[in-house]
Every structure is written in C-alpha cells, then in structure tokens.
Amino acid sequence: MNEADYERNLKRLIYCNTHEYAVPSSFPDELFQDEKFAKLALTSRGQLLQYFSYFASDKDIVKIALFSSGNALEFADNKLKDDEEIVKIAVSDKGYVLEYASDRLKDDKEIVKIAVSENGTALRYASERLKDDIEIVKIAVSQCGKAIEYASLRLKNNRELALSAVSEDFLAFPHVSTELQKDINFVLSSIKKSGQIILEFVEYSLKNNINFMTNALQIDAGCLSYAGAKIKNDKKLILKIVSSDGFSLDDVADNLKDDYDIVLAAVKNNGYSLQYASERLKDDYDIVLAAAKEYGNSLQYASDRLRDDKNLVLEVVSNTGDALEYASERLKDDNEIVIEALRASSTAFNYIPNHFKEDKNFMINAASIGIEDVLEYSSEKLKNDKDYVFKMIIEYKNPLRFASDRLRDDKSFIIEILSNGGECSLDDISNRLNSDKDLIKLILSKNPYEIIFLKKELREDKALMNELIAFTNIEILK
C-alpha cells in the first residue's frame, strides 16, 4: 500500500469514528494489522485504538495512542491497564480514564494523585482506601469542588475540606455531610464563600431561623429571596435590610411592600425599587419623590396621577431631564416642564412633542438659556433655515454638522460663517466641499488641526500639502 492509500484510508477511518459509524467492510482486515498504518492512525487520533485490537497489547503502539489521547486506555489490553507507565500517561492527559485502570492501580496513590490533579471527579474511580485519603481528596476538590461527592463519609464531614469544596463550586454543598449541611456556622461560612445560592440547598427550618437569617443577610442581602415567610414578615429585620439594599424590597412579604416606612427606606437607598412597592404607595407623593431623587427615571413606576402632577414632575425633571419620558402626555407639552427638563439634559429633546422642535422662537430661546445641542434636535425645516442655522452656529456655538445637507454644501454660507468668527470643521462640510482647495485653506487658517479631517488622497498630494504649508505658514502641517 502506497502513501496515498494510507492517507485515504486514514481519512475514511477518522470520518467513521467522528460520526460514530461502523467501520465499513470495505476496509481490508489486514489494514488493521498493518503496523505502519496503525502508527499513522493512532498518532492522529488515539481513540482509534478501538479498531486496532491486534496491537492492544503492544506497549509501544499503545503509548503512541495514549500520547494522542488518554481515552485510548479504554481499548488497551488488560495487562497494560495494570502497567504503571501506561496508566500514568493516560491519566496525565485525561484523569477520568482512571476508570479503565486495574483495581491495583486505582489503589496506587501516585497514579490517583495524577488523575485527580487533572480532573477532580476521577476520585469516583479511586479505591475506597484513597477516597478516605485526605491528601488525595484535597487535591481532587481543589480541582473540582463537586468531587467531594466521591469522598468517604468521614472526609465529607471534614469542615475544612468541605468548605474548600464549596468555595470551588457551590454545587458541592449538597454532597458534604448531612451534619455539616445543618451546621449554622458551616452554612454561614459557605454563604461567605459562594453567596446566597447556598440557601437553595438548606432545610426550610433554617430559612425561618431568625438568628441564622439575620447573620446570613448581613453577609448577602440576596439571601432574603430564600427566606421563609416568618423572616419576610419581620418588619424590624426587613427595615434594616432594605435600608442598605433597597432592591431587596422585591423579596419582602406583600404586606410590607405596602408599609410606608419599609418602602420609604427602600427607595431612599435605591429609587429603582419603587417598582416593587404596592400600588397605593406608588401613588404616594413623598414616596415617589424620594425614589426619584435617588433615581430620576423611577418616575416610570409612579401612578398615572403622580406622573401628571406638575409640581412633582417639575422637581424630578429639573434633576433628571430624561425622566420627562415618563411624564404624562399633558406635561410633556407643558412649556415650563420642557424647559426645566432640557436645562438638566439636552437629550430630553427626544421626549418632547415635535411642535417644540419646529418652533423657531422656542428653539432660539432654549439655546439662549444655555441648553446644548439645540440645532441637533431641531426640525428638518429649521436645519435648512439659513438665518436660523447661522444664528445657532455664530451665537450659540452649535456645530455645522447638524445643519441640512444643502447648507453643508453651500460654500458661500460656510465662508460667511467663517468670516463672522464662526467655527467650521472639514468633517462638517459636504464631501464635495472637502475637496475645495480655497475652502480648505480658509478652514485650516482658522484651525490647522483640521488637517486630520482632510481626505486621504488630498493628504497624499505633495504639491497641495506644500501649497497649504506655504499658505498657512503653520509648522504643524509639515
């Protein structure tokens, strides 16, 4: 068989193995007794040893397979599964193949140590003696916390070892001893290591234990979601929790979501928690105002009545302009409310009726009192109004880039802006004018740093660049 035949048959064999197809009868039997082909195949994919039973007891060939994949140990001869060198190679690559080692080697501390170092769950295949070996189990749980499931009962009850396992993976908790799962101090230590999720596995009686839950909540306020009804109804405890973690209001008993003191403490800590308050308290002026002061957009959770209360909304949007989005439609159309929202944030333009953006006098007045980016939010009609745009650029320093395409392509208009002390960037003008040498010179004379917005092909024009340097006499252009 020539090299091409070897390669072709190897590709076919790998395809069958990859797709879990049976090896077709078209493969000649002697192919799997061909040492050269075996070495070629096993170097490529060790688990192909399953097809080369003829070589399963050949140590050198099995080693080739194992160096490719430790999984090949499954298909080695039983004699080799009891060979220290062979098994070490295998478990160094895939710890879990300890399953296929001989019982003698499953009780070999050195080999098991190698296996659990690579994959902690390989502990399940170790001998009972080594499952009770603290050194072995420590290595296993440090690699995979859930490996404690396979430790001896004695070591599952070892506090230090169990906590180490839970620290590595919270899912180890159900596998520590029942005694430790009921031990308050151990559970609290586990919560410190892995968080509130530990309470998913503890007994209900513990979740209703005031002393235990008080300590758990000090570690992680999220533990409240796992608490029993007795805890969730304890006003004194809940008040303390929501004062430091308002979002916990979501997990308290329904009657406390309707408690003024509880809800006020929660929204003062986290305004967003207003969403969890009762409908009655979402309609309470002081509660909603306290929430909005902490987080302006919590206005969205207020009652319809309060979102239509001018005094409340005016105070809210004066601090958080974007909260205008959640005001009633009536107040979004209120001139005073709109101006206050825009003073706080020009992005509030996104939430005002279009007629404001079309009102030339309103928009000019907005710019005159210091509201930014007015031109950006102006109507398309105003963006195309030469007098309006000129005023916005010259008097209120709005950038030309927000003007209409027509004005950005109007050379005389741009020159007028520059002649009157206005600013104009090469990046703001039309693509056509960005090639106009006269306009380029004028803009660069005002600000040479605009060179960064010059078209690449123009920057590569040496004659033009020399001309610009001579015209501006500005060293930076060099």
PDB file of N, CA and C in Angstrom, residues 345-427:
ATOM      1  N   SER A 345     -30.847  68.181  30.858  1.00  0.00           N
ATOM      2  CA  SER A 345     -30.225  67.308  29.849  1.00  0.00           C
ATOM      3  C   SER A 345     -30.838  67.568  28.481  1.00  0.00           C
ATOM      4  N   SER A 346     -29.979  67.892  27.520  1.00  0.00           N
ATOM      5  CA  SER A 346     -30.493  68.176  26.180  1.00  0.00           C
ATOM      6  C   SER A 346     -31.103  66.934  25.535  1.00  0.00           C
ATOM      7  N   THR A 347     -30.765  65.756  26.042  1.00  0.00           N
ATOM      8  CA  THR A 347     -31.354  64.536  25.465  1.00  0.00           C
ATOM      9  C   THR A 347     -32.850  64.430  25.753  1.00  0.00           C
ATOM     10  N   ALA A 348     -33.348  65.291  26.640  1.00  0.00           N
ATOM     11  CA  ALA A 348     -34.793  65.329  26.882  1.00  0.00           C
ATOM     12  C   ALA A 348     -35.540  65.768  25.632  1.00  0.00           C
ATOM     13  N   PHE A 349     -34.825  66.363  24.657  1.00  0.00           N
ATOM     14  CA  PHE A 349     -35.443  66.701  23.373  1.00  0.00           C
ATOM     15  C   PHE A 349     -36.106  65.469  22.752  1.00  0.00           C
ATOM     16  N   ASN A 350     -35.563  64.290  23.064  1.00  0.00           N
ATOM     17  CA  ASN A 350     -36.101  63.050  22.500  1.00  0.00           C
ATOM     18  C   ASN A 350     -37.531  62.771  22.941  1.00  0.00           C
ATOM     19  N   TYR A 351     -37.965  63.433  24.023  1.00  0.00           N
ATOM     20  CA  TYR A 351     -39.256  63.092  24.612  1.00  0.00           C
ATOM     21  C   TYR A 351     -40.276  64.221  24.529  1.00  0.00           C
ATOM     22  N   ILE A 352     -39.931  65.325  23.854  1.00  0.00           N
ATOM     23  CA  ILE A 352     -40.881  66.431  23.756  1.00  0.00           C
ATOM     24  C   ILE A 352     -41.636  66.345  22.428  1.00  0.00           C
ATOM     25  N   PRO A 353     -42.832  66.905  22.357  1.00  0.00           N
ATOM     26  CA  PRO A 353     -43.603  66.888  21.100  1.00  0.00           C
ATOM     27  C   PRO A 353     -42.856  67.610  19.981  1.00  0.00           C
ATOM     28  N   ASN A 354     -43.094  67.198  18.769  1.00  0.00           N
ATOM     29  CA  ASN A 354     -42.386  67.761  17.622  1.00  0.00           C
ATOM     30  C   ASN A 354     -42.650  69.244  17.408  1.00  0.00           C
ATOM     31  N   HIS A 355     -43.796  69.715  17.846  1.00  0.00           N
ATOM     32  CA  HIS A 355     -44.101  71.130  17.562  1.00  0.00           C
ATOM     33  C   HIS A 355     -43.114  72.071  18.260  1.00  0.00           C
ATOM     34  N   PHE A 356     -42.518  71.625  19.373  1.00  0.00           N
ATOM     35  CA  PHE A 356     -41.487  72.445  20.016  1.00  0.00           C
ATOM     36  C   PHE A 356     -40.257  72.549  19.107  1.00  0.00           C
ATOM     37  N   LYS A 357     -39.886  71.449  18.497  1.00  0.00           N
ATOM     38  CA  LYS A 357     -38.694  71.400  17.658  1.00  0.00           C
ATOM     39  C   LYS A 357     -38.891  72.167  16.343  1.00  0.00           C
ATOM     40  N   GLU A 358     -40.152  72.426  16.023  1.00  0.00           N
ATOM     41  CA  GLU A 358     -40.471  73.175  14.807  1.00  0.00           C
ATOM     42  C   GLU A 358     -40.670  74.660  15.094  1.00  0.00           C
ATOM     43  N   ASP A 359     -40.702  75.001  16.376  1.00  0.00           N
ATOM     44  CA  ASP A 359     -40.949  76.393  16.785  1.00  0.00           C
ATOM     45  C   ASP A 359     -39.622  77.151  16.869  1.00  0.00           C
ATOM     46  N   LYS A 360     -39.391  78.020  15.905  1.00  0.00           N
ATOM     47  CA  LYS A 360     -38.126  78.743  15.812  1.00  0.00           C
ATOM     48  C   LYS A 360     -37.848  79.566  17.067  1.00  0.00           C
ATOM     49  N   ASN A 361     -38.852  80.263  17.544  1.00  0.00           N
ATOM     50  CA  ASN A 361     -38.656  81.110  18.731  1.00  0.00           C
ATOM     51  C   ASN A 361     -38.349  80.276  19.971  1.00  0.00           C
ATOM     52  N   PHE A 362     -39.061  79.145  20.103  1.00  0.00           N
ATOM     53  CA  PHE A 362     -38.810  78.277  21.259  1.00  0.00           C
ATOM     54  C   PHE A 362     -37.384  77.743  21.234  1.00  0.00           C
ATOM     55  N   MET A 363     -36.944  77.288  20.073  1.00  0.00           N
ATOM     56  CA  MET A 363     -35.605  76.687  19.969  1.00  0.00           C
ATOM     57  C   MET A 363     -34.507  77.723  20.185  1.00  0.00           C
ATOM     58  N   ILE A 364     -34.717  78.934  19.668  1.00  0.00           N
ATOM     59  CA  ILE A 364     -33.733  80.002  19.891  1.00  0.00           C
ATOM     60  C   ILE A 364     -33.685  80.367  21.369  1.00  0.00           C
ATOM     61  N   ASN A 365     -34.844  80.422  21.984  1.00  0.00           N
ATOM     62  CA  ASN A 365     -34.891  80.724  23.417  1.00  0.00           C
ATOM     63  C   ASN A 365     -34.190  79.638  24.225  1.00  0.00           C
ATOM     64  N   ALA A 366     -34.377  78.372  23.822  1.00  0.00           N
ATOM     65  CA  ALA A 366     -33.719  77.258  24.507  1.00  0.00           C
ATOM     66  C   ALA A 366     -32.202  77.418  24.424  1.00  0.00           C
ATOM     67  N   ALA A 367     -31.704  77.773  23.240  1.00  0.00           N
ATOM     68  CA  ALA A 367     -30.264  77.956  23.077  1.00  0.00           C
ATOM     69  C   ALA A 367     -29.767  79.149  23.897  1.00  0.00           C
ATOM     70  N   SER A 368     -30.592  80.186  23.972  1.00  0.00           N
ATOM     71  CA  SER A 368     -30.173  81.414  24.674  1.00  0.00           C
ATOM     72  C   SER A 368     -30.023  81.220  26.179  1.00  0.00           C
ATOM     73  N   ILE A 369     -30.703  80.223  26.734  1.00  0.00           N
ATOM     74  CA  ILE A 369     -30.594  79.992  28.184  1.00  0.00           C
ATOM     75  C   ILE A 369     -29.581  78.879  28.498  1.00  0.00           C
ATOM     76  N   GLY A 370     -28.784  78.520  27.468  1.00  0.00           N
ATOM     77  CA  GLY A 370     -27.675  77.609  27.718  1.00  0.00           C
ATOM     78  C   GLY A 370     -27.936  76.158  27.440  1.00  0.00           C
ATOM     79  N   ILE A 371     -29.084  75.824  26.857  1.00  0.00           N
ATOM     80  CA  ILE A 371     -29.366  74.431  26.521  1.00  0.00           C
ATOM     81  C   ILE A 371     -28.509  74.037  25.329  1.00  0.00           C
ATOM     82  N   GLU A 372     -27.835  72.897  25.437  1.00  0.00           N
ATOM     83  CA  GLU A 372     -26.869  72.479  24.421  1.00  0.00           C
ATOM     84  C   GLU A 372     -27.526  71.683  23.292  1.00  0.00           C
ATOM     85  N   ASP A 373     -26.818  71.650  22.161  1.00  0.00           N
ATOM     86  CA  ASP A 373     -27.182  70.787  21.027  1.00  0.00           C
ATOM     87  C   ASP A 373     -28.569  71.076  20.455  1.00  0.00           C
ATOM     88  N   VAL A 374     -28.992  72.320  20.521  1.00  0.00           N
ATOM     89  CA  VAL A 374     -30.330  72.673  20.039  1.00  0.00           C
ATOM     90  C   VAL A 374     -30.471  72.387  18.548  1.00  0.00           C
ATOM     91  N   LEU A 375     -29.438  72.739  17.770  1.00  0.00           N
ATOM     92  CA  LEU A 375     -29.524  72.514  16.328  1.00  0.00           C
ATOM     93  C   LEU A 375     -29.692  71.036  16.000  1.00  0.00           C
ATOM     94  N   GLU A 376     -29.035  70.176  16.767  1.00  0.00           N
ATOM     95  CA  GLU A 376     -29.129  68.739  16.531  1.00  0.00           C
ATOM     96  C   GLU A 376     -30.559  68.246  16.602  1.00  0.00           C
ATOM     97  N   TYR A 377     -31.344  68.801  17.525  1.00  0.00           N
ATOM     98  CA  TYR A 377     -32.705  68.325  17.744  1.00  0.00           C
ATOM     99  C   TYR A 377     -33.760  69.172  17.035  1.00  0.00           C
ATOM    100  N   SER A 378     -33.326  70.153  16.274  1.00  0.00           N
ATOM    101  CA  SER A 378     -34.271  70.998  15.538  1.00  0.00           C
ATOM    102  C   SER A 378     -34.944  70.198  14.429  1.00  0.00           C
ATOM    103  N   SER A 379     -36.084  70.674  13.980  1.00  0.00           N
ATOM    104  CA  SER A 379     -36.784  70.017  12.879  1.00  0.00           C
ATOM    105  C   SER A 379     -35.963  70.133  11.598  1.00  0.00           C
ATOM    106  N   GLU A 380     -36.269  69.290  10.630  1.00  0.00           N
ATOM    107  CA  GLU A 380     -35.561  69.332   9.354  1.00  0.00           C
ATOM    108  C   GLU A 380     -35.754  70.683   8.678  1.00  0.00           C
ATOM    109  N   LYS A 381     -36.918  71.263   8.856  1.00  0.00           N
ATOM    110  CA  LYS A 381     -37.189  72.577   8.258  1.00  0.00           C
ATOM    111  C   LYS A 381     -36.260  73.629   8.832  1.00  0.00           C
ATOM    112  N   LEU A 382     -36.073  73.629  10.159  1.00  0.00           N
ATOM    113  CA  LEU A 382     -35.189  74.624  10.784  1.00  0.00           C
ATOM    114  C   LEU A 382     -33.725  74.351  10.447  1.00  0.00           C
ATOM    115  N   LYS A 383     -33.358  73.107  10.298  1.00  0.00           N
ATOM    116  CA  LYS A 383     -31.976  72.776   9.937  1.00  0.00           C
ATOM    117  C   LYS A 383     -31.633  73.271   8.532  1.00  0.00           C
ATOM    118  N   ASN A 384     -32.682  73.584   7.781  1.00  0.00           N
ATOM    119  CA  ASN A 384     -32.483  74.076   6.411  1.00  0.00           C
ATOM    120  C   ASN A 384     -32.734  75.587   6.306  1.00  0.00           C
ATOM    121  N   ASP A 385     -32.999  76.227   7.443  1.00  0.00           N
ATOM    122  CA  ASP A 385     -33.244  77.674   7.507  1.00  0.00           C
ATOM    123  C   ASP A 385     -31.904  78.381   7.702  1.00  0.00           C
ATOM    124  N   LYS A 386     -31.446  79.074   6.670  1.00  0.00           N
ATOM    125  CA  LYS A 386     -30.107  79.664   6.684  1.00  0.00           C
ATOM    126  C   LYS A 386     -29.915  80.637   7.843  1.00  0.00           C
ATOM    127  N   ASP A 387     -30.865  81.512   8.064  1.00  0.00           N
ATOM    128  CA  ASP A 387     -30.744  82.508   9.150  1.00  0.00           C
ATOM    129  C   ASP A 387     -30.690  81.825  10.520  1.00  0.00           C
ATOM    130  N   TYR A 388     -31.554  80.830  10.684  1.00  0.00           N
ATOM    131  CA  TYR A 388     -31.628  80.098  11.957  1.00  0.00           C
ATOM    132  C   TYR A 388     -30.321  79.356  12.228  1.00  0.00           C
ATOM    133  N   VAL A 389     -29.843  78.631  11.237  1.00  0.00           N
ATOM    134  CA  VAL A 389     -28.607  77.868  11.404  1.00  0.00           C
ATOM    135  C   VAL A 389     -27.431  78.804  11.650  1.00  0.00           C
ATOM    136  N   PHE A 390     -27.390  79.907  10.927  1.00  0.00           N
ATOM    137  CA  PHE A 390     -26.311  80.889  11.115  1.00  0.00           C
ATOM    138  C   PHE A 390     -26.290  81.377  12.570  1.00  0.00           C
ATOM    139  N   LYS A 391     -27.452  81.684  13.087  1.00  0.00           N
ATOM    140  CA  LYS A 391     -27.566  82.170  14.466  1.00  0.00           C
ATOM    141  C   LYS A 391     -27.109  81.103  15.464  1.00  0.00           C
ATOM    142  N   MET A 392     -27.525  79.883  15.218  1.00  0.00           N
ATOM    143  CA  MET A 392     -27.149  78.787  16.114  1.00  0.00           C
ATOM    144  C   MET A 392     -25.632  78.567  16.141  1.00  0.00           C
ATOM    145  N   ILE A 393     -25.003  78.715  15.003  1.00  0.00           N
ATOM    146  CA  ILE A 393     -23.560  78.488  14.923  1.00  0.00           C
ATOM    147  C   ILE A 393     -22.775  79.677  15.480  1.00  0.00           C
ATOM    148  N   ILE A 394     -23.134  80.872  15.078  1.00  0.00           N
ATOM    149  CA  ILE A 394     -22.385  82.073  15.483  1.00  0.00           C
ATOM    150  C   ILE A 394     -22.624  82.421  16.946  1.00  0.00           C
ATOM    151  N   GLU A 395     -23.880  82.455  17.349  1.00  0.00           N
ATOM    152  CA  GLU A 395     -24.192  82.921  18.706  1.00  0.00           C
ATOM    153  C   GLU A 395     -24.133  81.818  19.764  1.00  0.00           C
ATOM    154  N   TYR A 396     -24.516  80.601  19.376  1.00  0.00           N
ATOM    155  CA  TYR A 396     -24.661  79.557  20.388  1.00  0.00           C
ATOM    156  C   TYR A 396     -23.715  78.373  20.192  1.00  0.00           C
ATOM    157  N   LYS A 397     -22.766  78.546  19.251  1.00  0.00           N
ATOM    158  CA  LYS A 397     -21.664  77.582  19.061  1.00  0.00           C
ATOM    159  C   LYS A 397     -22.121  76.162  18.748  1.00  0.00           C
ATOM    160  N   ASN A 398     -23.275  76.030  18.088  1.00  0.00           N
ATOM    161  CA  ASN A 398     -23.707  74.702  17.637  1.00  0.00           C
ATOM    162  C   ASN A 398     -22.903  74.314  16.406  1.00  0.00           C
ATOM    163  N   PRO A 399     -22.513  73.072  16.257  1.00  0.00           N
ATOM    164  CA  PRO A 399     -21.700  72.661  15.108  1.00  0.00           C
ATOM    165  C   PRO A 399     -22.508  72.568  13.812  1.00  0.00           C
ATOM    166  N   LEU A 400     -21.848  72.898  12.706  1.00  0.00           N
ATOM    167  CA  LEU A 400     -22.465  72.875  11.382  1.00  0.00           C
ATOM    168  C   LEU A 400     -22.948  71.486  11.001  1.00  0.00           C
ATOM    169  N   ARG A 401     -22.359  70.444  11.571  1.00  0.00           N
ATOM    170  CA  ARG A 401     -22.696  69.087  11.136  1.00  0.00           C
ATOM    171  C   ARG A 401     -24.169  68.735  11.321  1.00  0.00           C
ATOM    172  N   PHE A 402     -24.894  69.513  12.163  1.00  0.00           N
ATOM    173  CA  PHE A 402     -26.312  69.224  12.373  1.00  0.00           C
ATOM    174  C   PHE A 402     -27.220  69.997  11.428  1.00  0.00           C
ATOM    175  N   ALA A 403     -26.622  70.824  10.559  1.00  0.00           N
ATOM    176  CA  ALA A 403     -27.405  71.560   9.570  1.00  0.00           C
ATOM    177  C   ALA A 403     -27.820  70.611   8.443  1.00  0.00           C
ATOM    178  N   SER A 404     -28.692  71.081   7.569  1.00  0.00           N
ATOM    179  CA  SER A 404     -29.141  70.256   6.446  1.00  0.00           C
ATOM    180  C   SER A 404     -27.989  69.989   5.481  1.00  0.00           C
ATOM    181  N   ASP A 405     -28.135  68.955   4.678  1.00  0.00           N
ATOM    182  CA  ASP A 405     -27.120  68.650   3.670  1.00  0.00           C
ATOM    183  C   ASP A 405     -26.946  69.818   2.703  1.00  0.00           C
ATOM    184  N   ARG A 406     -28.038  70.510   2.425  1.00  0.00           N
ATOM    185  CA  ARG A 406     -27.962  71.637   1.493  1.00  0.00           C
ATOM    186  C   ARG A 406     -27.048  72.734   2.019  1.00  0.00           C
ATOM    187  N   LEU A 407     -27.184  73.064   3.292  1.00  0.00           N
ATOM    188  CA  LEU A 407     -26.355  74.134   3.858  1.00  0.00           C
ATOM    189  C   LEU A 407     -24.912  73.684   4.072  1.00  0.00           C
ATOM    190  N   ARG A 408     -24.729  72.409   4.343  1.00  0.00           N
ATOM    191  CA  ARG A 408     -23.364  71.901   4.496  1.00  0.00           C
ATOM    192  C   ARG A 408     -22.631  71.852   3.169  1.00  0.00           C
ATOM    193  N   ASP A 409     -23.392  72.000   2.074  1.00  0.00           N
ATOM    194  CA  ASP A 409     -22.807  72.001   0.730  1.00  0.00           C
ATOM    195  C   ASP A 409     -22.835  73.398   0.096  1.00  0.00           C
ATOM    196  N   ASP A 410     -23.156  74.398   0.917  1.00  0.00           N
ATOM    197  CA  ASP A 410     -23.252  75.786   0.428  1.00  0.00           C
ATOM    198  C   ASP A 410     -21.953  76.528   0.769  1.00  0.00           C
ATOM    199  N   LYS A 411     -21.082  76.681  -0.223  1.00  0.00           N
ATOM    200  CA  LYS A 411     -19.759  77.271   0.011  1.00  0.00           C
ATOM    201  C   LYS A 411     -19.857  78.701   0.522  1.00  0.00           C
ATOM    202  N   SER A 412     -20.705  79.486  -0.089  1.00  0.00           N
ATOM    203  CA  SER A 412     -20.812  80.892   0.322  1.00  0.00           C
ATOM    204  C   SER A 412     -21.324  81.009   1.753  1.00  0.00           C
ATOM    205  N   PHE A 413     -22.222  80.105   2.140  1.00  0.00           N
ATOM    206  CA  PHE A 413     -22.756  80.120   3.510  1.00  0.00           C
ATOM    207  C   PHE A 413     -21.650  79.776   4.513  1.00  0.00           C
ATOM    208  N   ILE A 414     -20.844  78.818   4.168  1.00  0.00           N
ATOM    209  CA  ILE A 414     -19.761  78.402   5.061  1.00  0.00           C
ATOM    210  C   ILE A 414     -18.716  79.512   5.188  1.00  0.00           C
ATOM    211  N   ILE A 415     -18.414  80.152   4.064  1.00  0.00           N
ATOM    212  CA  ILE A 415     -17.459  81.274   4.108  1.00  0.00           C
ATOM    213  C   ILE A 415     -18.011  82.405   4.979  1.00  0.00           C
ATOM    214  N   GLU A 416     -19.318  82.631   4.884  1.00  0.00           N
ATOM    215  CA  GLU A 416     -19.960  83.669   5.700  1.00  0.00           C
ATOM    216  C   GLU A 416     -19.814  83.344   7.185  1.00  0.00           C
ATOM    217  N   ILE A 417     -19.987  82.079   7.520  1.00  0.00           N
ATOM    218  CA  ILE A 417     -19.833  81.651   8.920  1.00  0.00           C
ATOM    219  C   ILE A 417     -18.408  81.910   9.404  1.00  0.00           C
ATOM    220  N   LEU A 418     -17.439  81.483   8.605  1.00  0.00           N
ATOM    221  CA  LEU A 418     -16.034  81.660   8.978  1.00  0.00           C
ATOM    222  C   LEU A 418     -15.651  83.132   9.046  1.00  0.00           C
ATOM    223  N   SER A 419     -16.208  83.940   8.170  1.00  0.00           N
ATOM    224  CA  SER A 419     -15.898  85.372   8.135  1.00  0.00           C
ATOM    225  C   SER A 419     -16.471  86.102   9.336  1.00  0.00           C
ATOM    226  N   ASN A 420     -17.475  85.518   9.958  1.00  0.00           N
ATOM    227  CA  ASN A 420     -18.107  86.155  11.118  1.00  0.00           C
ATOM    228  C   ASN A 420     -17.657  85.533  12.440  1.00  0.00           C
ATOM    229  N   GLY A 421     -16.517  84.853  12.395  1.00  0.00           N
ATOM    230  CA  GLY A 421     -15.953  84.314  13.632  1.00  0.00           C
ATOM    231  C   GLY A 421     -16.488  82.961  14.039  1.00  0.00           C
ATOM    232  N   GLY A 422     -17.306  82.354  13.177  1.00  0.00           N
ATOM    233  CA  GLY A 422     -17.840  81.037  13.496  1.00  0.00           C
ATOM    234  C   GLY A 422     -16.821  79.944  13.244  1.00  0.00           C
ATOM    235  N   GLU A 423     -17.080  78.777  13.798  1.00  0.00           N
ATOM    236  CA  GLU A 423     -16.186  77.638  13.606  1.00  0.00           C
ATOM    237  C   GLU A 423     -16.808  76.656  12.627  1.00  0.00           C
ATOM    238  N   CYS A 424     -15.926  76.032  11.868  1.00  0.00           N
ATOM    239  CA  CYS A 424     -16.399  75.062  10.881  1.00  0.00           C
ATOM    240  C   CYS A 424     -15.308  74.017  10.691  1.00  0.00           C
ATOM    241  N   SER A 425     -15.684  72.785  10.762  1.00  0.00           N
ATOM    242  CA  SER A 425     -14.732  71.696  10.614  1.00  0.00           C
ATOM    243  C   SER A 425     -14.818  71.099   9.217  1.00  0.00           C
ATOM    244  N   LEU A 426     -13.678  70.628   8.724  1.00  0.00           N
ATOM    245  CA  LEU A 426     -13.685  69.920   7.441  1.00  0.00           C
ATOM    246  C   LEU A 426     -14.585  68.688   7.513  1.00  0.00           C
ATOM    247  N   ASP A 427     -14.756  68.154   8.702  1.00  0.00           N
ATOM    248  CA  ASP A 427     -15.588  66.975   8.892  1.00  0.00           C
ATOM    249  C   ASP A 427     -17.071  67.317   8.831  1.00  0.00           C
TER     250      ASP A 427
END
